[in-house]
Amino acid sequence: MNGHAILYTGVTLAFWSTILIVGICYTIFDLGFRFDVAWFLTETSPFMWANLGIGLAISLSVVGAAWGIYITGSSIIGGGVKAPRIKTKNLVSIIFCEAVAIYGIIMAIVISNLAENFSGTTPETIGAKNYQAGYSMFGAGLTVGFSNLFCGICVGIVGSGAALADAQNASLFVKILIVEIFGSAIGLFGVIVAILQASRFLKSMFIYISSTLALLNMSCCGQKLNVCFENVYFEYI
Amino acid sequence: MTEVGMRRSSLSTMAFTSVLLFICSTYSCYAQAPLLMWTSEGSNMPHLAQPTAGQTVSGGQLASYLKSALSIAPHSMLLFLQDQLSMEDFTMYGGVFGNKQDSAFLNVESALQTSSNPLVLPALDWSASHSILELLQGELGIPAVQIDPSTLKEIKLNTAQPSLLAVHLPYTAGDQTKELLLKNDAIMGEVLDMFKSLDVPYTAVYTGLKPSRVIEDTPVMAGHSVGRSLLQAPPESPVKPPLVVNNTAGQPCILLWADTLLASYSGNQVDLARDIFNGSADVTAGSVCNETLSRLVLNYRNVLNFRSLRLIFSMRKIFFPVSARDWSVMEQVVLEYDGQRAIFNASGGIYSPAEYSFHCQSVSSAQSPLLVPRSATDNATMWTLSFTDFQIQGFSVTGEDFSYASDCAGFFTPGIWMGLLTSLLMVFILTYGLHMIMQVRTMDRFDDPKGPAISVPQSE
């Protein structure tokens, strides 16, 4: 076994044995009543949960975007050595990955704007609404974060394949781009659900706007593919 | 010559005696006086077994010593009876630290040295030394004759008959002790010289009526260890037993203990825990306990300018189905004062499983409050309660001791949990990132170190 495997098995073993021993001690001393999940959930501050959500929203999205760009970028650069024509067209894959990070930062800003101060020190005085707000923001952040993480990885791997296929055969690029579009949509789903979680009153408007955008994207690219994307990348370049 | 009957004692000696009696009755006393017995040069004294070190010679033992001594020793007894004498006097004034010239007992020492087999009893029980005169009178069968040095010359002794001469020597503690002892020694020397000049064999006894120094011995009680103990350890504060409330059947059903029960109202504060732990029954009048409800009522009179004040703790035993056990929850803490009521809700923090007691170092309505006024307009907002080291048990009481105390402070505080959660999350992220970075490898599949280097055409 290499060093990494030893380290990770050691850490896992320590973790599970700690849990086991603590559980056994709770049981044999009849102190099971002190293991109180409700106490944990009500005594920890809703601010912690909200800010964890915000932090995870942006950071996991950026991880996804970075991973995707790293994968695609390496392929574009590698393929571009032998087929330099691919470099400009394949930047669109990078843009799809970048979009994921943009979703993340927008959601982080939206969620953090929803956070407000509250007064109250005991669980009774804090009140259920504040706990709901804290947990909702945490959930929303997790949702958008993990969705964008896997979306970014997906787009990255597909984009890498697209670059290498394009280097071999230029007509393959456009078809693979459709796969990339579907991969990008899942990030958008995460954003929608996160908005639903964080602010229930905004849900109808956002569903409308985001679904319109998604449909426009897909229809545009379906009918007039080259025109659509060349316009896009001309703007960027 | 005067007959000696009862000895007159002054008020101070009576006071000393009574104090000595009192002290020695409550503690075991090192209240002993030494006794020295010697005979004149040339007379015989039987070899008497010295008492073992530390042994206190009792009156009976002294009588046996005297009996065996007087069987051989001359029957002309000289009794030098000092008011007070202790071994410490010999130590302090006897020149024992190499300064023999400063000794206040030179004559006594020389007499002891010239005598054969002198008897030294370092610790004679003070009741025996107090009654030495009567003892000797009983032994010899003749009354004692009190003499003092000025009348010494006129004594005519009939050596054929036993005689008992008592010389009274004064003693004062303080600065003049040394001079007084020197004077006494001079008197003793005079008397002994006179007897020597008269060529009369004698037996001399030097002792004190009372010890001059009494060392109290603290009693060794059962349970105290006789091992070493810290001299500097602070004295233990007496631990008071918990307050017990009995139910109608006479069994204890509520226990309470607190270090302080501070109640503040408009600037005045009173400690309600001060006098309630002595076990009087009317403090807890009105307390109720049954299967599901325990109400402890503490009654006070004339505190904080109120004619009557009642502090009521009401606890209920509730079965919660999720945890599937009975919990003892303190619902309210109520203050009834002169017809008004102040109600604090306590169910948020004061709860424990019904089999256990509840303990909390600080039960307060001010800081990290476990006691919250029932509403914003309740009278409780004018009161501030602060209980320290508070322990209460309302159910499952089996004796006068508390059950296991479920403490209000857990092992981890909420802050510790929050910090642990975020820190562990970030450590996990760091670990994952490190793992990924350490896995990055350059593609070396097509590397051929021996082949030609890759050439990139410069032309577009």
XYZ file of C-alpha atoms in Angstrom:
697
model
C 0.000 0.000 0.000
C 1.266 3.439 -0.777
C 1.548 6.212 1.780
C -1.765 7.819 0.931
C -3.707 4.644 1.492
C -2.056 4.012 4.815
C -2.774 7.559 5.957
C -6.401 7.475 4.959
C -7.068 4.052 6.413
C -5.416 5.173 9.630
C -7.557 8.299 9.853
C -10.724 6.347 9.105
C -9.860 3.763 11.706
C -9.221 6.434 14.332
C -12.482 8.158 13.499
C -14.645 5.077 13.685
C -12.989 3.719 16.790
C -13.511 7.047 18.551
C -17.166 6.966 17.646
C -17.444 3.369 18.814
C -15.769 3.962 22.153
C -17.735 7.132 22.844
C -20.946 5.301 22.008
C -20.060 2.409 24.284
C -19.260 4.768 27.137
C -22.542 6.586 26.725
C -24.359 3.268 26.814
C -22.733 1.613 29.772
C -22.922 4.694 31.988
C -26.595 5.194 31.145
C -25.779 8.651 29.891
C -27.448 8.176 26.568
C -29.812 11.009 27.412
C -26.935 13.436 27.116
C -26.541 12.611 23.424
C -29.013 15.180 22.291
C -29.201 16.070 18.621
C -31.961 18.577 19.258
C -29.750 20.357 21.764
C -27.001 20.521 19.182
C -29.285 21.866 16.485
C -30.906 24.480 18.716
C -27.876 25.604 20.657
C -25.589 26.131 17.685
C -26.081 29.541 16.222
C -28.122 29.927 13.022
C -25.456 32.350 11.906
C -22.965 29.521 11.694
C -25.221 27.490 9.470
C -26.037 30.443 7.221
C -22.436 31.419 6.758
C -21.371 27.856 6.176
C -23.924 27.741 3.412
C -22.637 30.923 1.838
C -19.053 29.802 2.072
C -19.771 26.384 0.652
C -21.805 27.872 -2.191
C -18.953 29.869 -3.578
C -16.137 27.552 -2.694
C -17.609 24.333 -4.026
C -18.665 26.092 -7.215
C -15.166 27.416 -7.677
C -13.733 23.964 -7.074
C -15.965 22.603 -9.792
C -15.063 25.359 -12.175
C -11.380 25.062 -11.453
C -11.376 21.328 -11.891
C -13.220 21.620 -15.176
C -10.934 24.304 -16.499
C -7.899 22.339 -15.448
C -9.060 19.267 -17.316
C -10.218 21.101 -20.422
C -7.347 23.497 -20.451
C -4.755 20.781 -20.347
C -6.395 19.038 -23.275
C -6.740 22.181 -25.347
C -3.158 23.113 -24.787
C -1.972 19.612 -25.431
C -4.063 19.213 -28.559
C -3.239 22.676 -29.744
C 0.384 21.732 -30.105
C -0.387 19.587 -33.115
C -3.624 21.270 -34.283
C -3.451 24.983 -33.488
C -6.831 25.704 -35.050
C -8.678 24.253 -32.081
C -7.504 26.802 -29.595
C -9.987 29.556 -30.285
C -13.100 27.459 -30.781
C -12.581 25.340 -27.699
C -12.444 28.303 -25.408
C -16.213 27.952 -25.239
C -15.756 24.904 -23.054
C -13.749 27.049 -20.672
C -16.545 29.563 -20.672
C -19.071 26.900 -19.735
C -16.911 25.930 -16.799
C -16.515 29.550 -15.797
C -20.288 29.987 -15.842
C -20.513 27.516 -13.038
C -18.319 29.733 -10.842
C -20.447 32.711 -11.769
C -23.558 30.870 -10.638
C -21.824 30.172 -7.374
C -20.870 33.747 -6.655
C -24.266 35.082 -7.593
C -25.920 32.628 -5.244
C -23.481 33.443 -2.478
C -24.297 37.132 -2.768
C -28.026 36.469 -2.937
C -27.976 34.226 0.112
C -25.815 36.588 2.136
C -28.188 39.425 1.399
C -30.987 37.377 2.906
C -29.174 37.055 6.225
C -30.322 39.471 8.913
C -29.632 40.033 12.574
C -31.898 38.539 15.179
C -32.282 39.079 18.880
C -32.632 36.176 21.208
C -30.277 34.040 23.184
C -32.228 30.957 24.180
C -33.878 28.532 21.766
C -37.292 29.822 22.795
C -36.465 33.446 22.199
C -34.632 32.842 18.942
C -37.738 31.292 17.460
C -38.454 28.813 14.729
C -38.249 31.276 11.863
C -34.659 32.134 12.553
C -33.687 28.493 12.748
C -35.478 27.894 9.475
C -33.598 30.767 7.892
C -30.258 29.432 9.076
C -30.895 25.916 7.893
C -32.369 27.093 4.594
C -29.324 29.120 3.784
C -27.110 26.206 4.692
C -29.141 23.921 2.460
C -29.187 26.397 -0.386
C -25.463 26.843 -0.223
C -24.877 23.115 -0.205
C -27.262 22.607 -3.079
C -25.717 25.131 -5.390
C -22.234 24.218 -4.308
C -22.423 20.514 -4.953
C -24.434 20.922 -8.131
C -21.894 23.289 -9.553
C -19.057 21.115 -8.397
C -20.177 18.121 -10.378
C -21.392 20.253 -13.242
C -17.992 21.799 -13.558
C -16.253 18.452 -13.518
C -18.657 17.085 -16.074
C -18.250 20.011 -18.450
C -14.550 19.851 -18.013
C -14.221 16.219 -18.947
C -16.562 16.599 -21.889
C -14.775 19.686 -23.029
C -11.502 17.868 -22.878
C -12.928 15.160 -25.074
C -14.279 17.796 -27.415
C -10.908 19.458 -27.786
C -9.120 16.248 -28.537
C -11.817 15.100 -30.947
C -11.720 18.481 -32.624
C -8.038 18.172 -33.075
C -8.619 14.934 -34.955
C -11.728 15.892 -36.886
C -13.199 19.392 -36.980
C -16.780 18.307 -37.595
C -17.001 16.492 -34.260
C -16.812 19.622 -32.157
C -20.334 20.869 -32.665
C -21.942 17.572 -31.761
C -19.949 17.211 -28.590
C -20.962 20.731 -27.679
C -24.558 19.515 -27.283
C -23.371 17.110 -24.617
C -21.663 19.982 -22.932
C -24.850 22.014 -22.962
C -26.733 19.278 -21.154
C -23.962 19.080 -18.653
C -24.182 22.796 -18.090
C -27.905 22.661 -17.485
C -27.503 20.640 -14.340
C -25.617 23.477 -12.740
C -28.526 25.691 -13.515
C -30.895 23.258 -11.837
C -28.868 23.576 -8.699
C -29.162 27.340 -8.818
C -32.908 27.165 -9.226
C -33.392 24.829 -6.303
C -31.105 26.893 -4.138
C -33.125 29.986 -4.845
C -36.259 28.068 -3.966
C -34.759 27.033 -0.672
C -33.416 30.393 0.291
C -36.306 32.624 -0.560
C -39.637 31.113 -1.157
C -41.301 34.286 -2.345
C -38.933 34.711 -5.233
C -39.477 31.230 -6.530
C -42.027 31.902 -9.258
C -40.063 34.722 -10.833
C -36.841 32.818 -10.901
C -38.329 29.687 -12.279
C -39.689 31.726 -15.125
C -36.493 33.602 -15.850
C -34.114 30.725 -15.589
C -36.210 28.313 -17.540
C -36.543 30.897 -20.281
C -32.824 31.347 -20.417
C -32.173 27.641 -20.534
C -34.649 27.102 -23.343
C -33.252 29.994 -25.327
C -29.794 28.604 -24.972
C -30.733 25.178 -26.154
C -32.999 26.262 -28.972
C -30.556 28.787 -30.268
C -27.783 26.341 -30.333
C -29.964 23.661 -31.797
C -31.039 25.650 -34.837
C -28.272 27.961 -35.731
C -25.337 26.450 -34.090
C -22.422 28.099 -35.719
C -23.990 31.499 -35.765
C -24.890 31.260 -32.082
C -21.517 30.393 -30.782
C -19.461 32.390 -33.141
C -21.365 35.437 -32.056
C -20.635 34.506 -28.492
C -16.988 33.994 -28.906
C -16.527 36.955 -31.124
C -17.834 39.030 -28.302
C -15.364 37.547 -25.924
C -12.465 37.897 -28.270
C 6.045 25.397 113.973
C 2.729 25.327 112.453
C 0.512 22.440 111.730
C -0.612 22.345 108.198
C -4.239 21.691 107.514
C -5.891 22.801 104.376
C -3.699 24.890 102.185
C -5.083 28.317 101.321
C -5.221 28.905 97.606
C -5.542 32.274 96.069
C -8.131 33.208 93.481
C -5.653 32.971 90.655
C -4.602 29.460 91.506
C -8.249 28.444 91.771
C -8.836 29.947 88.367
C -5.840 28.127 86.988
C -7.030 24.898 88.483
C -10.496 25.260 87.066
C -9.133 26.084 83.642
C -6.811 23.134 83.856
C -9.656 20.862 84.897
C -11.825 22.135 82.069
C -9.110 21.731 79.490
C -8.116 18.332 80.722
C -11.694 17.138 80.812
C -12.326 17.979 77.167
C -9.000 16.964 75.737
C -6.363 14.557 76.859
C -3.824 16.730 78.520
C -0.162 16.643 78.811
C -0.690 18.035 82.293
C 2.152 16.507 84.134
C 4.647 17.701 86.637
C 8.030 16.133 87.202
C 9.108 14.691 90.517
C 12.648 14.284 91.775
C 13.424 12.114 94.769
C 16.857 11.643 96.253
C 18.459 10.744 99.510
C 21.278 12.323 101.375
C 24.841 11.246 100.730
C 25.554 8.019 102.421
C 21.968 6.865 102.681
C 20.593 4.083 100.661
C 17.741 4.243 98.285
C 16.472 1.145 96.574
C 16.982 0.905 92.879
C 13.599 1.776 91.502
C 12.670 1.107 87.887
C 12.479 4.355 86.003
C 9.210 4.801 84.138
C 9.359 4.152 80.388
C 9.704 7.153 78.143
C 6.423 8.957 77.671
C 4.642 7.103 80.406
C 2.576 9.211 82.741
C 2.944 8.002 86.288
C -0.391 7.833 88.048
C -1.133 8.367 91.709
C -1.238 4.666 92.430
C 2.107 4.058 90.804
C 3.572 6.967 92.744
C 2.299 5.444 95.973
C 3.983 2.151 95.152
C 7.206 3.977 94.291
C 7.098 5.796 97.629
C 6.328 2.635 99.521
C 9.257 0.772 98.056
C 11.513 3.798 98.493
C 10.596 4.388 102.094
C 11.205 0.764 102.964
C 14.915 1.495 102.894
C 15.320 5.231 102.593
C 15.508 7.470 105.644
C 12.172 8.475 107.038
C 13.018 12.105 107.426
C 11.208 13.459 104.361
C 11.870 16.842 102.919
C 9.204 17.959 100.495
C 10.093 20.940 98.307
C 6.706 21.823 96.857
C 6.828 24.464 94.181
C 3.599 26.122 93.075
C 4.138 25.092 89.505
C 6.816 23.003 87.881
C 7.232 21.426 84.458
C 9.975 19.679 82.568
C 10.077 22.740 80.354
C 11.392 24.764 83.299
C 14.343 22.444 83.547
C 14.899 22.730 79.817
C 14.667 26.493 79.716
C 16.482 27.406 82.893
C 18.626 24.379 83.597
C 21.581 25.389 81.477
C 21.181 22.347 79.236
C 22.540 23.972 76.123
C 26.124 23.853 77.239
C 25.730 26.833 79.540
C 25.849 25.066 82.866
C 26.940 28.223 84.588
C 23.532 29.805 83.833
C 21.620 26.959 85.383
C 19.015 27.795 88.008
C 19.088 24.325 89.535
C 22.722 23.940 90.569
C 21.985 22.820 94.111
C 19.378 20.337 92.993
C 21.721 18.901 90.427
C 24.563 18.496 92.847
C 22.209 16.865 95.333
C 21.019 14.449 92.669
C 24.543 13.642 91.652
C 25.719 12.920 95.167
C 22.698 10.766 95.911
C 22.639 7.100 95.061
C 19.775 5.936 92.815
C 17.826 9.137 92.592
C 14.325 8.699 91.243
C 13.298 10.964 88.412
C 9.699 10.831 87.287
C 9.526 13.181 84.306
C 5.783 12.897 83.909
C 3.724 12.572 87.009
C 0.017 13.009 86.577
C -0.851 16.427 87.911
C -3.610 15.086 90.141
C -1.012 12.975 91.896
C 1.461 15.820 92.193
C -1.352 18.035 93.460
C -1.948 15.645 96.286
C 1.656 14.675 96.997
C 1.441 16.136 100.468
C -1.540 14.041 101.420
C 0.130 10.999 99.878
C 3.259 11.425 101.900
C 1.278 12.105 105.015
C -0.568 8.891 104.413
C 2.611 6.928 103.752
C 4.461 8.167 106.791
C 1.429 8.398 109.001
C 2.306 11.801 110.363
C 1.121 15.279 109.536
C 3.380 17.578 107.525
C 5.169 20.461 109.083
C 5.288 23.610 107.023
C 8.590 25.372 107.355
C 10.206 28.264 105.688
C 13.900 29.064 105.609
C 13.846 31.669 108.305
C 12.489 29.210 110.805
C 14.879 26.526 109.693
C 17.388 27.131 112.460
C 14.944 26.347 115.216
C 14.112 22.886 113.951
C 15.035 20.083 116.243
C 14.696 16.816 114.486
C 14.250 13.518 116.166
C 15.875 11.154 113.740
C 14.351 8.149 115.424
C 10.912 9.108 114.306
C 9.737 9.799 110.776
C 9.220 13.433 110.023
C 7.793 15.294 107.099
C 8.915 18.826 106.423
C 7.276 20.745 103.608
C 8.966 23.790 102.098
C 6.679 25.902 99.928
C 8.417 27.482 96.968
C 6.678 30.157 94.922
C 6.535 30.309 91.142
C 5.494 32.941 88.696
C 5.538 32.645 84.965
C 7.043 35.534 83.078
C 10.219 37.546 83.225
C 10.947 36.884 86.870
C 10.841 33.119 86.566
C 14.600 32.734 86.332
C 15.269 34.851 89.405
C 12.552 33.066 91.328
C 13.927 29.674 90.417
C 17.379 30.792 91.471
C 15.958 31.938 94.765
C 14.135 28.637 95.223
C 17.320 26.799 94.413
C 19.131 28.843 97.014
C 16.459 27.999 99.574
C 16.718 24.315 98.735
C 20.478 24.524 98.980
C 20.225 26.160 102.389
C 17.897 23.515 103.688
C 20.000 20.670 102.349
C 23.187 22.231 103.761
C 21.529 22.586 107.099
C 20.556 18.968 107.109
C 24.067 18.005 106.071
C 25.540 20.070 108.853
C 23.164 18.426 111.295
C 24.322 15.105 109.863
C 20.734 13.947 109.469
C 19.987 11.488 106.690
C 16.958 12.566 104.747
C 14.901 11.770 101.698
C 14.083 14.794 99.612
C 11.302 15.194 97.079
C 11.108 18.137 94.676
C 7.929 18.525 92.695
C 5.280 21.000 91.694
C 1.659 21.271 92.769
C 0.622 21.978 89.208
C 2.405 21.923 85.888
C 3.563 25.355 84.800
C 2.907 24.612 81.177
C 0.003 22.610 79.831
C 0.112 21.259 76.336
C -3.271 20.462 74.908
C -3.519 17.382 72.857
C -6.070 17.408 70.118
C -8.289 14.394 70.366
C -7.704 11.601 67.919
C -11.175 10.960 66.734
C -12.190 7.866 64.915
C -12.106 8.561 61.243
C -9.252 11.043 61.381
C -6.086 9.669 59.994
C -3.115 9.701 62.252
C -0.824 10.174 59.281
C 0.833 13.361 58.335
C -1.315 16.255 57.326
C -0.667 19.574 55.671
C -0.134 22.179 58.327
C -0.936 24.915 55.906
C -4.075 23.365 54.566
C -6.996 25.742 55.067
C -9.619 24.615 57.526
C -12.463 22.768 55.928
C -15.707 24.623 55.863
C -18.396 22.594 57.500
C -20.511 20.844 54.902
C -24.181 21.252 55.509
C -26.553 18.406 54.721
C -29.202 18.885 52.049
C -32.642 20.164 52.861
C -35.055 17.235 53.031
C -38.798 17.380 52.528
C -40.801 14.350 53.614
C -44.012 13.272 52.042
C -47.110 12.293 53.979
C -45.687 8.839 54.606
C -42.588 10.272 56.239
C -40.256 9.298 53.418
C -37.963 11.924 51.951
C -39.226 13.082 48.584
C -37.485 16.370 47.755
C -33.857 17.229 48.312
C -32.318 20.660 47.867
C -28.812 21.975 48.315
C -27.388 25.314 47.358
C -24.370 27.345 48.264
C -26.263 30.631 47.998
C -29.775 31.552 46.894
C -29.454 35.241 46.135
C -32.592 37.211 45.420
C -32.382 40.884 44.521
C -35.275 43.301 44.441
C -34.840 47.000 43.707
C -31.258 47.115 44.785
C -31.524 45.022 47.950
C -30.167 41.533 48.046
C -30.713 38.670 50.449
C -29.191 35.211 50.642
C -32.124 32.872 51.158
C -29.874 29.861 51.764
C -28.427 31.107 54.990
C -30.503 29.499 57.679
C -32.582 26.861 55.943
C -30.193 23.941 56.172
C -30.382 23.381 59.929
C -33.235 20.940 59.644
C -36.183 22.949 60.930
C -39.465 21.707 59.519
C -41.371 24.965 59.128
C -39.095 26.348 56.436
C -40.636 23.884 54.005
C -44.256 24.129 55.160
C -46.598 23.857 52.227
C -44.379 21.585 50.164
C -46.195 18.936 48.211
C -44.964 15.840 46.478
C -46.733 13.055 44.699
C -46.083 10.796 41.730
C -45.916 13.453 39.064
C -45.644 16.774 40.864
C -43.118 18.005 43.382
C -43.429 21.469 44.771
C -40.849 22.720 47.213
C -41.930 25.777 49.185
C -39.456 27.781 51.227
C -41.007 30.216 53.687
C -39.282 33.307 54.984
C -40.321 36.107 57.290
C -39.179 39.719 57.226
C -36.701 39.664 54.423
C -36.081 42.481 51.949
C -38.725 44.609 53.708
C -41.414 42.043 52.953
C -43.424 40.554 55.780
C -43.468 37.161 54.189
C -41.631 35.675 51.230
C -42.134 32.278 49.685
C -39.778 30.742 47.152
C -41.470 27.909 45.303
C -39.830 25.386 42.995
C -42.367 23.345 41.096
C -41.205 20.285 39.218
C -43.188 17.850 37.132
C -42.382 14.363 35.954
C -43.175 14.038 32.259
C -42.759 11.103 29.905
C -41.355 12.117 26.530
C -41.948 9.428 23.902
C -38.949 10.189 21.686
C -36.461 9.479 24.438
C -38.828 6.956 26.047
C -38.035 7.921 29.604
C -39.400 10.078 32.395
C -37.927 13.524 32.764
C -38.112 15.785 35.788
C -38.710 19.293 34.463
C -38.749 22.370 36.654
C -41.609 24.312 35.189
C -41.608 27.449 37.279
C -39.764 29.212 40.033
C -42.254 31.448 41.815
C -41.695 34.194 44.361
C -44.726 35.096 46.429
C -44.177 38.225 48.441
C -46.862 40.065 50.387
C -49.611 38.912 48.101
C -47.806 39.447 44.818
C -46.300 36.838 42.569
C -43.243 36.804 40.344
C -43.007 33.796 38.050
C -39.929 32.587 36.223
C -40.089 29.892 33.576
C -37.381 27.349 34.067
C -38.376 24.493 31.773
C -35.896 25.602 29.154
C -32.850 24.689 31.123
C -33.653 22.948 34.397
C -34.452 19.371 33.490
C -32.959 16.004 34.144
C -34.011 12.385 33.837
C -36.401 11.603 36.646
C -34.022 9.100 38.258
C -31.254 11.660 38.632
C -30.829 14.963 40.392
C -30.152 18.245 38.662
C -27.046 20.218 39.466
C -25.898 23.513 38.081
C -23.117 25.785 39.247
C -25.078 28.900 38.371
C -28.847 29.118 38.009
C -29.545 32.722 37.290
C -31.974 35.088 35.686
C -29.206 37.472 34.713
C -26.283 35.800 32.963
C -26.867 32.936 30.500
C -30.265 32.741 32.119
C -31.909 29.469 32.991
C -34.719 31.429 34.672
C -36.697 33.632 32.321
C -39.611 35.842 33.393
C -42.876 34.359 32.239
C -43.763 37.432 30.235
C -42.313 40.837 29.654
C -44.829 42.415 32.023
C -44.540 39.927 34.854
C -43.333 41.006 38.290
C -40.369 38.744 37.716
C -38.707 41.435 35.638
C -38.136 43.376 38.864
C -36.384 40.487 40.533
C -32.958 39.021 39.911
C -32.287 35.506 41.111
C -28.874 33.923 41.292
C -28.384 30.471 42.791
C -24.845 29.102 43.045
C -23.919 25.443 43.305
C -27.571 24.511 43.080
C -28.694 20.900 43.291
C -32.266 19.679 43.476
C -34.030 16.354 43.189
C -37.798 16.119 43.082
C -38.383 12.467 42.238
C -36.836 9.063 42.883
C -35.507 10.140 46.276
C -34.552 7.102 48.333
C -32.667 8.550 51.261
C -30.995 11.713 52.363
C -28.396 11.609 49.602
C -28.737 12.854 46.088
C -28.744 10.497 43.136
C -26.268 10.943 40.324
C -26.290 14.600 39.369
C -27.085 15.390 35.767
C -25.185 18.599 35.341
C -26.409 21.540 33.336
C -22.961 21.902 31.777
C -22.193 19.226 29.243
C -18.794 18.131 28.156
C -18.842 20.189 24.969
C -20.396 23.637 24.898
C -22.274 24.823 21.806
C -19.306 26.984 20.937
C -16.998 24.007 21.013
C -19.303 22.069 18.758
C -19.518 24.911 16.256
C -15.794 25.358 16.208
C -15.214 21.649 15.843
C -17.678 21.394 12.987
C -16.218 24.198 10.930
C -12.640 23.286 11.721
C -13.130 19.654 10.827
C -14.889 20.637 7.629
C -12.031 22.859 6.596
C -9.472 20.261 7.568
C -11.303 17.763 5.416
C -11.313 20.171 2.502
C -7.640 20.818 2.997
C -6.907 17.123 3.105
C -8.856 16.489 -0.065
C -7.140 19.339 -1.850
C -3.717 18.207 -0.740
C -4.518 14.719 -1.882
C -5.468 15.974 -5.307
C -2.476 18.205 -5.706
C -0.140 15.468 -4.702
C -1.699 13.288 -7.395
C -0.961 15.637 -10.253
C 1.507 14.044 -12.575
C 2.863 15.170 -15.808
C 2.022 12.847 -18.654
C 5.110 10.897 -19.363
C 3.651 8.217 -21.546
C 5.311 9.372 -24.696
C 8.479 10.560 -23.092
C 11.506 9.153 -24.738
C 14.596 10.538 -23.103
C 16.805 9.081 -25.732
C 14.745 10.189 -28.720
C 14.777 13.544 -30.453
C 13.212 16.530 -28.672
C 9.785 17.564 -29.864
C 9.913 20.283 -32.462
C 7.215 22.842 -32.811
C 7.097 24.537 -36.167
C 7.543 28.253 -35.846
C 5.544 29.054 -38.930
C 1.836 29.572 -38.467
